Coordinates of C-alpha atoms in Angstrom, one line a residue:
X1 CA -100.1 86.1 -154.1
X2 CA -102.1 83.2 -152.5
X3 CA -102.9 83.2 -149.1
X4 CA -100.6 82.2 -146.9
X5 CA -97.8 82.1 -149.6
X6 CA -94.2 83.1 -148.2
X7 CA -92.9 86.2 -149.3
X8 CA -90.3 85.5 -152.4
X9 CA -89.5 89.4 -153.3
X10 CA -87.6 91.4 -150.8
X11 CA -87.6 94.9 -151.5
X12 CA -85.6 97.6 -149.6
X13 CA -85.2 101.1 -150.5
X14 CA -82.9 103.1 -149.2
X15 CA -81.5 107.1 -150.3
X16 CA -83.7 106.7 -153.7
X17 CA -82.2 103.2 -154.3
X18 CA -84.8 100.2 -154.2
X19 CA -83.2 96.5 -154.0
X20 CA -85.5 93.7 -155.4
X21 CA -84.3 90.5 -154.5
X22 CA -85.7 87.1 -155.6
X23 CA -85.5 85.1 -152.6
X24 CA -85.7 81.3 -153.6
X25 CA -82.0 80.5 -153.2
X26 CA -83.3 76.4 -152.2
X27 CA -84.8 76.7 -155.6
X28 CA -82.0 78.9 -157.7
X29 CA -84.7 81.7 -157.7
X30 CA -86.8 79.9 -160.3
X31 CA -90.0 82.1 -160.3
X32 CA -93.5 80.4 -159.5
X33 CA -96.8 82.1 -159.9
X34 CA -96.8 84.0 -156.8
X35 CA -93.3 85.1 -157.4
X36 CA -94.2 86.8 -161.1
X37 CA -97.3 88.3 -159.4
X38 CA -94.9 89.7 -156.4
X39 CA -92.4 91.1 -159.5
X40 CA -95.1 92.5 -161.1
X41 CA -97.1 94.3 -158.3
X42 CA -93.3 95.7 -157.2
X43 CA -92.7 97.3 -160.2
X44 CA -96.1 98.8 -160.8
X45 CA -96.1 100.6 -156.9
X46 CA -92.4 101.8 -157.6
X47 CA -95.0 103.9 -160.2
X48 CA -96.2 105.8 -157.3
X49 CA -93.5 105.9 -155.0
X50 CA -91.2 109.0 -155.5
X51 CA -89.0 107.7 -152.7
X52 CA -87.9 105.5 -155.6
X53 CA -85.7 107.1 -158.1
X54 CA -84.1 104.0 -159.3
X55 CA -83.8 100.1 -158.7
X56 CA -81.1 97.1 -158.8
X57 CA -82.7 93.7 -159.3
X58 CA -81.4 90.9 -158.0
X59 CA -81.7 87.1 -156.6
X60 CA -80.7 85.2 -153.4
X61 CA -77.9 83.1 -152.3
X62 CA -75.4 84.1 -154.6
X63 CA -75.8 80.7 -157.0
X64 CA -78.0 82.1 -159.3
X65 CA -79.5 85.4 -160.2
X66 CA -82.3 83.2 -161.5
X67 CA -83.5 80.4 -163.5
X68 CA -86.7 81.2 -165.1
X69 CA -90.2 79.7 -164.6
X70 CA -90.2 77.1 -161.9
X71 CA -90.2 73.5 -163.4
X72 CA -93.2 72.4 -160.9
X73 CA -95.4 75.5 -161.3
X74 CA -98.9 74.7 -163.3
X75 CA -99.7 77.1 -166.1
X76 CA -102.5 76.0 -167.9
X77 CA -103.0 76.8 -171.6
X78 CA -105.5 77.5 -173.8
X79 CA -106.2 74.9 -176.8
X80 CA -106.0 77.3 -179.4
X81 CA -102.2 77.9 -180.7
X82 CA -103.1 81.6 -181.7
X83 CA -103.5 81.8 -177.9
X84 CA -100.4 81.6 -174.9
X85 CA -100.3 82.2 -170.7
X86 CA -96.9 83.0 -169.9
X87 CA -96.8 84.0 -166.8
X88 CA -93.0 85.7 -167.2
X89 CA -94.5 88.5 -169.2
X90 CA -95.3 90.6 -166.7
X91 CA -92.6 90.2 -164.3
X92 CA -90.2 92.8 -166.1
X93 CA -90.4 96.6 -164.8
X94 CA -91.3 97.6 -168.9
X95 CA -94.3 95.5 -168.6
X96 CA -95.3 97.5 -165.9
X97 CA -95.5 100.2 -167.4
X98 CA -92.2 101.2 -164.9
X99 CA -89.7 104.0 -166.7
X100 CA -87.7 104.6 -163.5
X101 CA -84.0 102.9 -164.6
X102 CA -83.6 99.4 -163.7
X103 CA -80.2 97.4 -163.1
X104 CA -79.9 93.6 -162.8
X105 CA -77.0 92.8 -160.7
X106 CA -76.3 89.1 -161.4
X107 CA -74.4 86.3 -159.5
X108 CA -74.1 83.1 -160.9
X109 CA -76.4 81.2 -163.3
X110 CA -78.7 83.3 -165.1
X111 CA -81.2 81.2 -167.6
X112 CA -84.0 80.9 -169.7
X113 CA -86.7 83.1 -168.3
X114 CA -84.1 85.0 -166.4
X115 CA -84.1 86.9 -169.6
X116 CA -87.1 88.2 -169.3
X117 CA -85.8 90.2 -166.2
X118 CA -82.3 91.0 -167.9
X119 CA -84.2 91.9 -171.3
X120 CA -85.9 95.1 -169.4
X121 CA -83.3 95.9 -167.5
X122 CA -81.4 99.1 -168.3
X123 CA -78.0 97.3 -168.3
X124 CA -76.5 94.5 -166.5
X125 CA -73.7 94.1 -164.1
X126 CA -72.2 90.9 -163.3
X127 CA -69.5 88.6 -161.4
X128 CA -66.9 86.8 -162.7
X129 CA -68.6 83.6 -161.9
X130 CA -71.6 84.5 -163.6
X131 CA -72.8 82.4 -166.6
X132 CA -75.8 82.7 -169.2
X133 CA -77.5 79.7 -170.9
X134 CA -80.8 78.4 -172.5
X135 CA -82.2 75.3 -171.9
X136 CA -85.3 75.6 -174.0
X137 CA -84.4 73.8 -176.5
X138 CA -82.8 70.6 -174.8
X139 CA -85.8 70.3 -173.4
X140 CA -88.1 70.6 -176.8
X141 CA -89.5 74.2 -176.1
X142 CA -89.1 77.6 -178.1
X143 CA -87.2 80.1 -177.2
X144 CA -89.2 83.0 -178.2
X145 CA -89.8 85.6 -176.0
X146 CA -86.4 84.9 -174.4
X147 CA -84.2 85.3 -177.8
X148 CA -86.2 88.2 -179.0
X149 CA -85.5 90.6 -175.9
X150 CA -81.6 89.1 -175.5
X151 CA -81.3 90.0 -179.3
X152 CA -81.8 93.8 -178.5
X153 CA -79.0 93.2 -176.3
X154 CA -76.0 91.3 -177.7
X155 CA -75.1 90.1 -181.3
X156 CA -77.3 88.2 -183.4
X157 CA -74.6 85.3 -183.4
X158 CA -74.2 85.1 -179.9
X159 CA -77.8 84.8 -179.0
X160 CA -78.4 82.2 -181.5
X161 CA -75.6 80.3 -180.3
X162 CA -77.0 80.2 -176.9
X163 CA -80.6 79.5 -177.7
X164 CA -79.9 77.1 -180.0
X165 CA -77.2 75.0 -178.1
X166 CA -79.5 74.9 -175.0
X167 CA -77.7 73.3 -172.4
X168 CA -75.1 72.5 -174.2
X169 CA -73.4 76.3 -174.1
X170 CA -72.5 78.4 -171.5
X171 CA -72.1 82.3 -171.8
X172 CA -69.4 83.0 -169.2
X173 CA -68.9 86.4 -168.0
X174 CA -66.2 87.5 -169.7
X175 CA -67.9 86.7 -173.1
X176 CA -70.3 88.4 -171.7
X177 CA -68.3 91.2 -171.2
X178 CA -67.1 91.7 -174.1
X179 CA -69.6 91.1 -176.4
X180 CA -71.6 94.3 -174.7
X181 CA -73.8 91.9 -172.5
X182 CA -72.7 92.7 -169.4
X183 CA -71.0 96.3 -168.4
X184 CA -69.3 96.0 -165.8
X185 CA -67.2 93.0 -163.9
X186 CA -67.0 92.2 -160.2
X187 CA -65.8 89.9 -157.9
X188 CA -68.1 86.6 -157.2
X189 CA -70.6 88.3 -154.7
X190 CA -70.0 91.8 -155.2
X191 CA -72.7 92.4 -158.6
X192 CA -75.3 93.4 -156.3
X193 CA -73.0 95.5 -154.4
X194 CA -71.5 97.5 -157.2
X195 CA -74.9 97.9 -158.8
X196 CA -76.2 99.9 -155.8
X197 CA -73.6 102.6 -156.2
X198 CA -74.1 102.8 -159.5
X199 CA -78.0 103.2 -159.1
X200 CA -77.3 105.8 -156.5
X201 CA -75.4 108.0 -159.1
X202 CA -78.5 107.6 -160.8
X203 CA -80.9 108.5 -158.6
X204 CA -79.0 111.5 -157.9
X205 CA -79.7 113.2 -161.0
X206 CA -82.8 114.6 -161.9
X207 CA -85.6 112.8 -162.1
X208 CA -87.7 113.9 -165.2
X209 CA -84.6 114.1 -167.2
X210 CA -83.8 110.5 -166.3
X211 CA -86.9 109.0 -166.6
X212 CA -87.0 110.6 -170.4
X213 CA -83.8 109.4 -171.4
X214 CA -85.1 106.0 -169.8
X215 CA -88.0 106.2 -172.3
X216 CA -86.2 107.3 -175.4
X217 CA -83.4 104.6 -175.0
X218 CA -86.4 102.1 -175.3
X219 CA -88.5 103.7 -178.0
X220 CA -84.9 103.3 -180.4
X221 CA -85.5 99.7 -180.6
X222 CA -89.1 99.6 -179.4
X223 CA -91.1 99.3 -182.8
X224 CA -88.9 96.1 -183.8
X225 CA -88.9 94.3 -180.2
X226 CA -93.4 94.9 -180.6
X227 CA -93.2 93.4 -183.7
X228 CA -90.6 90.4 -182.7
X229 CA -92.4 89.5 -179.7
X230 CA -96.1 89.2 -181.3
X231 CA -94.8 86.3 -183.6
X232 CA -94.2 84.4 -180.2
X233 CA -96.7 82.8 -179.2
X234 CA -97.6 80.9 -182.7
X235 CA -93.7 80.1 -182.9
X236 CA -94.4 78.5 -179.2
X237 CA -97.6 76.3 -179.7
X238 CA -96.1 75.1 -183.3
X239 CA -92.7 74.7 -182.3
X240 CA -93.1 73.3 -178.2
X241 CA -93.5 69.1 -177.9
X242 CA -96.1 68.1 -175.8
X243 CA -95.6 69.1 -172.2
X244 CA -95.0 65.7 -171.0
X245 CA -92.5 65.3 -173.5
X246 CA -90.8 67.9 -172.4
X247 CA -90.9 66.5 -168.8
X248 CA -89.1 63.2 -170.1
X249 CA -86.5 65.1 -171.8
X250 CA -85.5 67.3 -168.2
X251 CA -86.3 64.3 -165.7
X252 CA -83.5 62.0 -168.0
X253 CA -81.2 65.0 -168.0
X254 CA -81.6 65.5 -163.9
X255 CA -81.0 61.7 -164.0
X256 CA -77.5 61.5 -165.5
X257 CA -76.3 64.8 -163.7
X258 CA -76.8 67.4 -166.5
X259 CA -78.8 70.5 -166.7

């Protein structure tokens, strides 16, 4: 985190229970450079804290849970398209190398790079008012990393129709529900709520045990995730317009009140 930079990730841990909360509610807990660096450094010293037995992640404000890499953050790339810096890959708990069980509590809009948090997440629980959408490709990007780890967790059909409709399709929670998405259904503000006492249950039970059954629900599809997710940075440098391009494309839609 730079100096000076204001704290974005709130942690609290209580009886075994840690609560991450991404706390940009002004800016629907979009997630800029000091905020993946925050995820990431939380994640790798739950590692070595056995006061943590399991976590909830989840964002401020109650509008969003969040909506993926912030618009005005500067990444820059390599030239070479064999090459990508995506700063979202190391903001999920897997990443980190984390294998204490993880549960994203979400309320309201959950998008784009969002998935990169719900993708590692054990399982997901959810409000009523909560909705799921991809804007990559409205605004002339890939959606590579984000489809590949939401395909591990909801019908091939249903991902596609959400990454390739972009804006135009919304994933309400019901859907969500139904098609194995989301596990369980609150009432609008309650996610985060309901996800504690489910992550206490959790913690309560042995720790090795869990922690191995954390692992060997992840090796089941891990080979074929590995696989998925090397293809994406080619698929992004091909596939991506120009970045200016795509900066056209989401200052036009801003200007006639879509998004």
């Amino acid at each position: 985190m730079a100096p000076g930079a204001a704290v974005t990730v709130r942690t609290r841990i209580s009886d075994g229970v840690a609560l991450v909360t991404l706390d940009r509610p002004e800016r629907h807990n979009a997630i800029d450079l000091d905020t993946a660096a925050e995820l990431a450094a939380t994640w790798r010293a739950f590692r070595f804290d056995d006061s943590v037995r399991a976590a909830v992640v989840t964002g401020a404000g109650g509008r969003a849970f969040c909506t993926g890499l912030d618009r005005s953050a500067d990444v820059p790339q390599p030239p070479s398209p064999y090459s990508l810096d995506d700063p979202l890959l190391s903001i999920g708990p897997k990443a980190n190398d984390l294998w204490k069980p993880v549960i994203a509590a979400v309320d309201g809009m959950a998008c784009g790079g969002a998935f990169y948090l719900l993708g590692e997440a054990e399982f997901i629980i959810a409000s009523e008012n909560s909705t799921f959408f991809d804007p990559h490709t409205t605004y002339g990007m890939v959606s590579a990393y984000e489809s590949v780890l939401m395909a591990q967790r909801m019908p091939l059909g249903e991902i596609a129709r959400l990454s390739l409709m972009g804006t135009a399709e919304r994933l309400g929670a019901r859907r969500a529900y139904r098609i194995g998405l989301v596990c369980e259904l609150t009432a609008p503000g309650a996610a985060a709520e309901v996800a504690l006492r489910r992550a206490a249950t959790v913690a309560a039970q042995p720790t090795s045990a869990v922690q191995g059954t954390v692992r060997a629900l992840w090796a089941a599809k891990e080979v074929a995730r590995t696989q998925a997710l090397a293809h994406a940075p080619q698929l992004i440098a091909l596939g991506n317009l120009p970045p200016e391009r795509q900066a056209e494309l989401f200052a036009a839609r801003k200007r006639d009140g879509s998004g």
